[in-house]
Short mmCIF file of C-alpha atoms in Angstrom, two decimals:
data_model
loop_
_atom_site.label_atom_id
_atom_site.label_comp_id
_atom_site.label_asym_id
_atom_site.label_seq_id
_atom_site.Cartn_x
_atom_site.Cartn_y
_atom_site.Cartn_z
CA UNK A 1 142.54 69.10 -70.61
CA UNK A 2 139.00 70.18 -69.87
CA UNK A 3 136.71 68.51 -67.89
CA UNK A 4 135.45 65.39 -68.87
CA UNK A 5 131.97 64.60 -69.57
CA UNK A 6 130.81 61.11 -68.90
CA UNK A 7 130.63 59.34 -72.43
CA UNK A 8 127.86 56.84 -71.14
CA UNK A 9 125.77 56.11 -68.73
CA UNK A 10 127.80 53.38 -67.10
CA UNK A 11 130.47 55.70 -66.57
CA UNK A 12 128.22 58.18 -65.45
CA UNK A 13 126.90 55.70 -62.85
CA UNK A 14 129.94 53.72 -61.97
CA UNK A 15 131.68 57.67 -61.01
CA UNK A 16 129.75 58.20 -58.53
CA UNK A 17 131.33 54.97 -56.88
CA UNK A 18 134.14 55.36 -54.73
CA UNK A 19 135.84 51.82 -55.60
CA UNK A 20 137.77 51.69 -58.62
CA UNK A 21 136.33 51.13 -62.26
CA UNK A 22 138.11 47.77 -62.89
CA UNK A 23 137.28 46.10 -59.07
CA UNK A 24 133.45 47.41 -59.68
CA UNK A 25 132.95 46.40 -62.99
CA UNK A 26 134.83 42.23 -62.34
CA UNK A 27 132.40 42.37 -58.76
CA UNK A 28 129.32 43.48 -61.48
CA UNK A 29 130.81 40.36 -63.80
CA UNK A 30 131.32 37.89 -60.56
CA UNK A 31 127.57 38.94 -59.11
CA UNK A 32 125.86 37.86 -62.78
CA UNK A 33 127.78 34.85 -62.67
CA UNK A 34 126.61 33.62 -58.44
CA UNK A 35 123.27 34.51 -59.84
CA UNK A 36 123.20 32.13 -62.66
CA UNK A 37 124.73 29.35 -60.55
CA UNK A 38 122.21 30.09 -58.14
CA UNK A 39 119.68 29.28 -60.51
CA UNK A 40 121.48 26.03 -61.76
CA UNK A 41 122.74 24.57 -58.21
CA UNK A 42 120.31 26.19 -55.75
CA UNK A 43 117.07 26.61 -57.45
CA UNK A 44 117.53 23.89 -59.89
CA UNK A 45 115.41 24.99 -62.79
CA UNK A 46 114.62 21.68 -64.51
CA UNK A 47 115.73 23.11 -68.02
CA UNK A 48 118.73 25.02 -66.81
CA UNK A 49 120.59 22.15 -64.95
CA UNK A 50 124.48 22.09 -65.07
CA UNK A 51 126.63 20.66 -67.84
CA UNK A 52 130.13 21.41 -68.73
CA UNK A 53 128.51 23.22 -72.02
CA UNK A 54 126.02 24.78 -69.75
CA UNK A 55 128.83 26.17 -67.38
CA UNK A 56 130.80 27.57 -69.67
CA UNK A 57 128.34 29.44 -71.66
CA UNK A 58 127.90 31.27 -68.14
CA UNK A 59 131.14 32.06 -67.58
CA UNK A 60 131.51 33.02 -71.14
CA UNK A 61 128.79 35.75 -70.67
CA UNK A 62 129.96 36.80 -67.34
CA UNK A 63 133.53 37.42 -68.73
CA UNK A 64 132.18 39.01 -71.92
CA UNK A 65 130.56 42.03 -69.31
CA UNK A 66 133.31 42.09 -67.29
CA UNK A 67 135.95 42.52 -70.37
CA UNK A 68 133.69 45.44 -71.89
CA UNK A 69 133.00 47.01 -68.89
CA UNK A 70 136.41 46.86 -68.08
CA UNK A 71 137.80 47.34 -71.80
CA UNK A 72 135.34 49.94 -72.97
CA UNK A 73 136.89 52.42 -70.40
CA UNK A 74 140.41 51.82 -70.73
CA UNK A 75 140.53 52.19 -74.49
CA UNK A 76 139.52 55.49 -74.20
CA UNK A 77 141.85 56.35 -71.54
CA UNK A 78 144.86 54.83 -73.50
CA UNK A 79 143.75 56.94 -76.40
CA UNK A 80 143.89 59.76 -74.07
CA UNK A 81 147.09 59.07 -73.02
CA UNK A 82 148.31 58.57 -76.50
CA UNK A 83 146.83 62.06 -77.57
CA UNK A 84 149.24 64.03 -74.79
CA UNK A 85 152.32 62.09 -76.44
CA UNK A 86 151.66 64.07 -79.58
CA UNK A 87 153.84 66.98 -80.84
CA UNK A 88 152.49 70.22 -82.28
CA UNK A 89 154.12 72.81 -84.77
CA UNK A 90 155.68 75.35 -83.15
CA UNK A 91 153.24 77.97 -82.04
CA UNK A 92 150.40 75.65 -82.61
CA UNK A 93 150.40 73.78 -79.53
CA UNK A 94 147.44 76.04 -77.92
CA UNK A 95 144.84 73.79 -80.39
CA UNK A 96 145.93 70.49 -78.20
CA UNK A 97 142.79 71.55 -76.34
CA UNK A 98 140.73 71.39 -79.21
CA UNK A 99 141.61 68.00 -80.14
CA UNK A 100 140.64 66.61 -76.84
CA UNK A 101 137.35 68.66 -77.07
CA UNK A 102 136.86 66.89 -80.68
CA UNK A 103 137.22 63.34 -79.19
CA UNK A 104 135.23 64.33 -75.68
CA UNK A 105 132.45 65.95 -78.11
CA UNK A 106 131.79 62.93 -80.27
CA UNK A 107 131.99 60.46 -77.95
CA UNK A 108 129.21 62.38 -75.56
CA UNK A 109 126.90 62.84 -78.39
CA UNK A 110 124.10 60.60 -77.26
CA UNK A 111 121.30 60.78 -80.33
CA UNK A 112 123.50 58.91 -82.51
CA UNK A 113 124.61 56.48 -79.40
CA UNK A 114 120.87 55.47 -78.86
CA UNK A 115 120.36 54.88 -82.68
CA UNK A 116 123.42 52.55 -82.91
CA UNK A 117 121.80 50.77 -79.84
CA UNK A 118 118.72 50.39 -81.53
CA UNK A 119 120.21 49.02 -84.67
CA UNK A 120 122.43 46.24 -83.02
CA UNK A 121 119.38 45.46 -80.18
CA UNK A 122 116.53 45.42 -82.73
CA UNK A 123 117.89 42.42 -84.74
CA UNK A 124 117.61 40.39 -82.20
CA UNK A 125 114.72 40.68 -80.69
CA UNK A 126 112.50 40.93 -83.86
CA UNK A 127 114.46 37.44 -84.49
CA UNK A 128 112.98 35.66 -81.66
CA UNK A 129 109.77 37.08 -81.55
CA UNK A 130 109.16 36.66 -85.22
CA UNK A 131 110.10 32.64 -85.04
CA UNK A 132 107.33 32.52 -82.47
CA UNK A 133 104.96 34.67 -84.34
CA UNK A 134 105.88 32.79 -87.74
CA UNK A 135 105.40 29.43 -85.94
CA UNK A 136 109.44 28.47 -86.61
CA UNK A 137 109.40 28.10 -83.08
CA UNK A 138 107.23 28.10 -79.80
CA UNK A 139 107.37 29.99 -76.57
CA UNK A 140 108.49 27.29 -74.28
CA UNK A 141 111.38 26.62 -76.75
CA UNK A 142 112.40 30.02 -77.19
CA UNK A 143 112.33 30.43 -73.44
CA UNK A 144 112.87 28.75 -69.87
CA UNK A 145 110.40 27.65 -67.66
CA UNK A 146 110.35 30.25 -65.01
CA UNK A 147 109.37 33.69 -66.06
CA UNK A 148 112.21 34.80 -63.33
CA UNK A 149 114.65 33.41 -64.86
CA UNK A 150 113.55 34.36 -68.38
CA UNK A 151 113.55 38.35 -66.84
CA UNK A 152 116.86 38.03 -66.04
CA UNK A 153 118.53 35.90 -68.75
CA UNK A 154 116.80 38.22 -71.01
CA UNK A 155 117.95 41.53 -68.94
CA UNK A 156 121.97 39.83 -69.41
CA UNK A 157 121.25 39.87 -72.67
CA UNK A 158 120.38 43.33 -73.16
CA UNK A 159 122.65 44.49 -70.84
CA UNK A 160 125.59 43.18 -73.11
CA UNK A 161 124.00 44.09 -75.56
CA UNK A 162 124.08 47.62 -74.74
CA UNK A 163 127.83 47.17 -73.79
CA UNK A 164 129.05 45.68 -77.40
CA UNK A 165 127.22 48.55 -78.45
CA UNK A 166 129.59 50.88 -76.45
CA UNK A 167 132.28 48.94 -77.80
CA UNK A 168 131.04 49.56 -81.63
CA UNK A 169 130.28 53.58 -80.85
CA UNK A 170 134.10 53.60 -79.37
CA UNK A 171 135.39 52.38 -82.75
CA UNK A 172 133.57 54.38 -85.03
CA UNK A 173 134.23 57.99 -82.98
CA UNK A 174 138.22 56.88 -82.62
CA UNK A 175 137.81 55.94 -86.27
CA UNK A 176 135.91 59.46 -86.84
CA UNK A 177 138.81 61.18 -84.65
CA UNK A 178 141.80 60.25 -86.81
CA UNK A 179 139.90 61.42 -90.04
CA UNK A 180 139.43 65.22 -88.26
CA UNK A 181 143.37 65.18 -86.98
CA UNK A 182 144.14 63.68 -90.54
CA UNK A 183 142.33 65.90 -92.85
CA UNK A 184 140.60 68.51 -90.96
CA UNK A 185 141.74 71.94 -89.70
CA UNK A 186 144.03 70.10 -87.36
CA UNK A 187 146.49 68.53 -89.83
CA UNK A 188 148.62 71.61 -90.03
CA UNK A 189 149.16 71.33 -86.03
CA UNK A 190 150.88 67.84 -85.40
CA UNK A 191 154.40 67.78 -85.81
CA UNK A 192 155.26 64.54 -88.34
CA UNK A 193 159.43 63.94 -88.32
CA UNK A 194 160.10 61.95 -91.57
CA UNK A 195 163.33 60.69 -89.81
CA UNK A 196 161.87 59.82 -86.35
CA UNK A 197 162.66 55.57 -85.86
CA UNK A 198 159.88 54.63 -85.80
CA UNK A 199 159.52 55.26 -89.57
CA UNK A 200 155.88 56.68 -88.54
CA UNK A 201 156.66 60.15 -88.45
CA UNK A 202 156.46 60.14 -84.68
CA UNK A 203 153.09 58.79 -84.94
CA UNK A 204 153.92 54.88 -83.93
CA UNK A 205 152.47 55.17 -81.12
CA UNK A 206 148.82 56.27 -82.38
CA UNK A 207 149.64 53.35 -84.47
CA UNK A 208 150.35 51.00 -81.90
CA UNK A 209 146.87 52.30 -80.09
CA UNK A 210 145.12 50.94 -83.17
CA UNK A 211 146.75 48.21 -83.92
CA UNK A 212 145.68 47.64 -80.13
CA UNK A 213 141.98 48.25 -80.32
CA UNK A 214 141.82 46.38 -83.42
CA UNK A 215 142.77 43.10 -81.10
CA UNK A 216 140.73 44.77 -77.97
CA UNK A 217 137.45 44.75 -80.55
CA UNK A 218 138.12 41.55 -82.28
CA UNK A 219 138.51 39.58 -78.88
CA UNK A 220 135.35 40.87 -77.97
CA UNK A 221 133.52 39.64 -80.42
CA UNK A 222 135.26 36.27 -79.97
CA UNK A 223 134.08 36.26 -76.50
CA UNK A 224 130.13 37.68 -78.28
CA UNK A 225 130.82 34.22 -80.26
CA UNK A 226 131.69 32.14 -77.04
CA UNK A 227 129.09 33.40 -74.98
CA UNK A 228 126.20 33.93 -77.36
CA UNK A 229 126.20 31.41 -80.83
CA UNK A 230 123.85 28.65 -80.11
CA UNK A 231 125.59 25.50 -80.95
CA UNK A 232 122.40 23.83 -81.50
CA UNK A 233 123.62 22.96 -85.58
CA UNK A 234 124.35 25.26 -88.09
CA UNK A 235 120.99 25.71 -89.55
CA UNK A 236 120.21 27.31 -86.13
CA UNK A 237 123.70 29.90 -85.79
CA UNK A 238 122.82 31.43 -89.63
CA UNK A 239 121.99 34.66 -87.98
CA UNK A 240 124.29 34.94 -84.99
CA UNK A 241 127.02 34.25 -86.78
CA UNK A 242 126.43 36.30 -89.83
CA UNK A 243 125.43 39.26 -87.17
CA UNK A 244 128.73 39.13 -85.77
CA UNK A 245 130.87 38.30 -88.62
CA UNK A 246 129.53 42.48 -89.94
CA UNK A 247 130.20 43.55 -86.84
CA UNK A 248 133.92 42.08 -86.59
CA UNK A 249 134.32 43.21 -90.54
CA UNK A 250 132.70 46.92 -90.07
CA UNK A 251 134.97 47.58 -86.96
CA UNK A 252 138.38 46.22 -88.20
CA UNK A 253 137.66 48.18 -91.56
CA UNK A 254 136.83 51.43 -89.20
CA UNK A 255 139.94 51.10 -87.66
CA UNK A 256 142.07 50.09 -90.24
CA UNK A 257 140.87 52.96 -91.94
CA UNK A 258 142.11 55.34 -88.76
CA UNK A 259 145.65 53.58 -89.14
CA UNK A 260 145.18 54.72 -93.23
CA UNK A 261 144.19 58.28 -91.93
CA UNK A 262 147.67 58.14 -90.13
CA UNK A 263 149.44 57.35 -93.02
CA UNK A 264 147.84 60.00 -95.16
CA UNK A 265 149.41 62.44 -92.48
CA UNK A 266 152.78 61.18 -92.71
CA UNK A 267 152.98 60.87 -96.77
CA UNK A 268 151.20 64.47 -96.87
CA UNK A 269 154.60 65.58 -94.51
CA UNK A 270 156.90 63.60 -97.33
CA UNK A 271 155.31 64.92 -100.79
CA UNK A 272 155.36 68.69 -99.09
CA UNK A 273 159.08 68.54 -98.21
CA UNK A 274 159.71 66.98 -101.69
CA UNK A 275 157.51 69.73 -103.21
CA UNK A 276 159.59 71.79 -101.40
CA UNK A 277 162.62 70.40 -102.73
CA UNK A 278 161.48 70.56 -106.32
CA UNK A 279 160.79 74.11 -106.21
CA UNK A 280 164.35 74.61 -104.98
CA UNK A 281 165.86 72.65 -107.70
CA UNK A 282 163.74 74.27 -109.94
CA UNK A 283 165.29 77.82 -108.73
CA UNK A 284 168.97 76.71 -109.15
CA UNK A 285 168.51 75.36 -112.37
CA UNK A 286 167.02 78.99 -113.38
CA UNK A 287 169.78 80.37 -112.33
CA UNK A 288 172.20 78.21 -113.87
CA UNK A 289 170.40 79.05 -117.25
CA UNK A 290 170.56 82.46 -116.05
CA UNK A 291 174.69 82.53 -115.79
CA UNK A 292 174.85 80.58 -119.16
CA UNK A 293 173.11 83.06 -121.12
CA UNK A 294 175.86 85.77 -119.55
CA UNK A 295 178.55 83.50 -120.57
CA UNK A 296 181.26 85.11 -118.33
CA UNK A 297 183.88 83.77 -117.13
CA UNK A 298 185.48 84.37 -113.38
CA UNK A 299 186.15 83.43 -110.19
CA UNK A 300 182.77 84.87 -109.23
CA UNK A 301 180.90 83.18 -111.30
CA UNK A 302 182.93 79.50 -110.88
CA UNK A 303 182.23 79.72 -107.38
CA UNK A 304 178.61 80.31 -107.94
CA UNK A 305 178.23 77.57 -109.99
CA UNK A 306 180.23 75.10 -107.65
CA UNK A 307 177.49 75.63 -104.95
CA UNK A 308 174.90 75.41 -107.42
CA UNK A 309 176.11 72.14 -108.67
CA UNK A 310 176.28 71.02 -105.07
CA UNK A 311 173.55 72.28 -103.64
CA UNK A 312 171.01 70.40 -106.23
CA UNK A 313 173.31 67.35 -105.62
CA UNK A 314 172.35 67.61 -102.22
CA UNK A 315 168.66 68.17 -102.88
CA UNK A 316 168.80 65.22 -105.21
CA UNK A 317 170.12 63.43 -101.91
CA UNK A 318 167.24 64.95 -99.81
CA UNK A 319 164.71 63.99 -102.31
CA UNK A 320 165.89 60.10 -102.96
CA UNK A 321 165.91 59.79 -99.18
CA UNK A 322 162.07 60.84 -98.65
CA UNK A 323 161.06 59.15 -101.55
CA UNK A 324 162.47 56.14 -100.24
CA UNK A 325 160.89 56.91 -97.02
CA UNK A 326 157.37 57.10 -98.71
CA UNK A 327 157.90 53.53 -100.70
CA UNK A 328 158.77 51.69 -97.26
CA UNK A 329 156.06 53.23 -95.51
CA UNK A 330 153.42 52.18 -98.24
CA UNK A 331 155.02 48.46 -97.95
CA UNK A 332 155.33 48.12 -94.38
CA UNK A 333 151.61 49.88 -94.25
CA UNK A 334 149.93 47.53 -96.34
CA UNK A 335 151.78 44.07 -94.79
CA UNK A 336 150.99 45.45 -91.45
CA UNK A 337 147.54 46.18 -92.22
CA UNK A 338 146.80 43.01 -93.57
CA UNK A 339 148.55 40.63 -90.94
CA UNK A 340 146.57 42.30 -88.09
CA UNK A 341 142.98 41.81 -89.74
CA UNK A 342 143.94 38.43 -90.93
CA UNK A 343 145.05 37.77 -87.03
CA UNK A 344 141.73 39.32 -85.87
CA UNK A 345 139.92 36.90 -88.30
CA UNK A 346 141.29 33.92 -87.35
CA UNK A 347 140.75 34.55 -83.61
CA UNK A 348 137.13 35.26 -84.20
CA UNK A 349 136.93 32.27 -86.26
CA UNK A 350 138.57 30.04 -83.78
CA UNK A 351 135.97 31.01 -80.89
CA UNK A 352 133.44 29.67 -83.85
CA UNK A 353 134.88 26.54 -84.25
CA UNK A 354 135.00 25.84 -80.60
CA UNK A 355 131.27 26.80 -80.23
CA UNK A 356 129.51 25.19 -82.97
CA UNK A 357 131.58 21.89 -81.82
CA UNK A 358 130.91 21.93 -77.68
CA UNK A 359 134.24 23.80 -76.66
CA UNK A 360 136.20 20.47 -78.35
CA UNK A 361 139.65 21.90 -77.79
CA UNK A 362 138.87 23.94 -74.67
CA UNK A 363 137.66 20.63 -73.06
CA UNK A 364 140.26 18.58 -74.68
CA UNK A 365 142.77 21.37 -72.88
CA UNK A 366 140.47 21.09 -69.50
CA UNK A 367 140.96 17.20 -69.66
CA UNK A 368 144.56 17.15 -70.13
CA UNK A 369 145.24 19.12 -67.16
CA UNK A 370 143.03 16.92 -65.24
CA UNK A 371 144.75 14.25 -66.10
CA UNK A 372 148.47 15.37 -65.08
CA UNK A 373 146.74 16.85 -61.86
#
């Protein structure tokens, strides 16, 4: 593989440390989480004071870093991984090169990085500053008491922010990728074996990588829900919630349309070789038309027409098999498809419910233990 470029500037910045990129990014996590205690406990701001609700929201943010700094990074390496577990046509396998370049390339293209920051940052800013401007709201409700405090709640913010915005720019280039190895140049290069068990062609494993980041990206918002809603009432969460709601619905259909690209390639590989098998049919029965219109008779020509006859009856065979192949893969497809973004809806939806109602069955959970302690 060629050398890597850093896809973002975290990575570009956290490289240059020599302590490894999980430890650095939970001791990044665990440092804005002593800070905001510090705040509550040792400064005591008199509108940031501790309560369960309060304490969790903290730890909800601090986790919410922690799992993209940590998650961001390893998705990409898995998919990395996943990409030297692919098999090439023989004589072909000198473009495996080229498909890491594709993936390194669009990742590292900045421009469009910094306009997808933009979009998902700008929303929320112009939402707080225009309640204040259109007199929905005031300054000292919008914000806390100490301009500190406000610096650095606000920085947080931005900061994650900028990392579900990683997150987003991950799932739309792996999402991008698959399309190029699917229908690009580069679909003549991978290897797809109809037969292989795990009825993907030998491509279960790309599958099981998005199937993955599906649940990696849906979490995260979860944890975007947890950490960020306000629970102040529903009139209040119209925006956050409808924000992140897209967000969860433009990545799952991203990446459900990368698992689609990987089904393209392995139907493509099925209608060829029945293509192929057609045309060979076609050819015998020619030249069974062909010996009828000699009408001789003979050994030679009984013995011709024996392996004709059995030769289509095995192509017949061949043929039955891979169109059976192509109806279980469109059924198993579909089911799959739709039980992991139903799964990734639900969780989402879950970490809603438990913010607009005060962590109910987090505390309820949090109590119980308590109790048999």
């Amino acid at each position: 593989m060629s050398e890597h470029f850093p896809w973002n500037l975290m990575e570009g910045i956290f490289s240059k440390i020599p302590i490894s990129y999980p430890v650095l990014s939970l001791l990044v996590s665990a440092l804005i989480f002593l800070i905001y205690l510090a705040f509550m406990f040792v400064i005591k701001l008199e509108d940031f004071q501790y309560d369960p609700n309060s304490l969790l929201q903290i730890i909800f943010t601090s986790t919410f870093i922690a799992y993209l700094l940590i998650g961001n990074q390893y998705i990409l390496d898995n998919l990395m991984s996943y990409i030297d577990k692919l098999k090439y046509v023989s004589g072909k396998e000198q473009y495996q090169e080229e498909i890491y370049d594709i993936l390194d390339g669009d990742i590292s293209k900045l421009n469009g990085f910094y306009l997808l920051l933009f979009v998902v940052i700008a929303p929320f800013i112009l939402k707080d500053f225009l309640e204040i401007y259109l007199g929905a709201t005031t300054f000292d409700q919008s914000f806390f008491s100490s301009n500190i405090f406000n610096i650095y709640n606000y920085s947080v913010f931005l900061f994650s922010l900028y990392l579900l915005t990683n997150m987003i720019w991950i799932v739309i280039k792996i999402s991008q990728f698959f399309k190029d190895l699917a229908r690009g140049p580069y679909q003549e290069i991978v290897q797809i074996d109809l037969f292989c068990t795990d009825k993907m062609g030998g491509l279960g494993h790309l599958r099981r990588f998005i199937v993955n980041a599906i649940l990696y990206y849906s979490l995260g918002i979860s944890i975007a829900v947890m950490a960020y809603v306000n629970p102040g009432g529903y009139q209040d969460v119209y925006f956050e919630i409808g924000y992140l709601l897209l967000l969860l619905a433009a990545g799952i259909v991203l990446l459900i349309k990368s698992s689609k690209e990987l089904q393209d390639l392995f139907r493509r590989e099925a209608d060829k070789e029945i293509f192929e098998i057609n045309e060979k049919i076609k050819q015998l029965y020619r030249r069974l038309m062909e010996i009828a219109a000699i009408k001789k008779d003979g050994d030679k020509w009984e013995e011709e027409l024996n392996f004709i006859s059995s030769s289509i009856e095995l192509l017949n065979k061949q043929r039955a098999e891979r169109e059976s192949l192509l109806r279980d893969n469109a059924k198993t497809y579909n089911l799959k498809d739709k039980l992991v973004a139903f799964n990734s809806f639900i969780m989402v939806l879950f970490a809603l419910y438990e913010k607009l109602n005060n962590f109910g069955i987090i505390s309820f959970l949090l109590e119980s233990l308590n109790l048999k302690n």
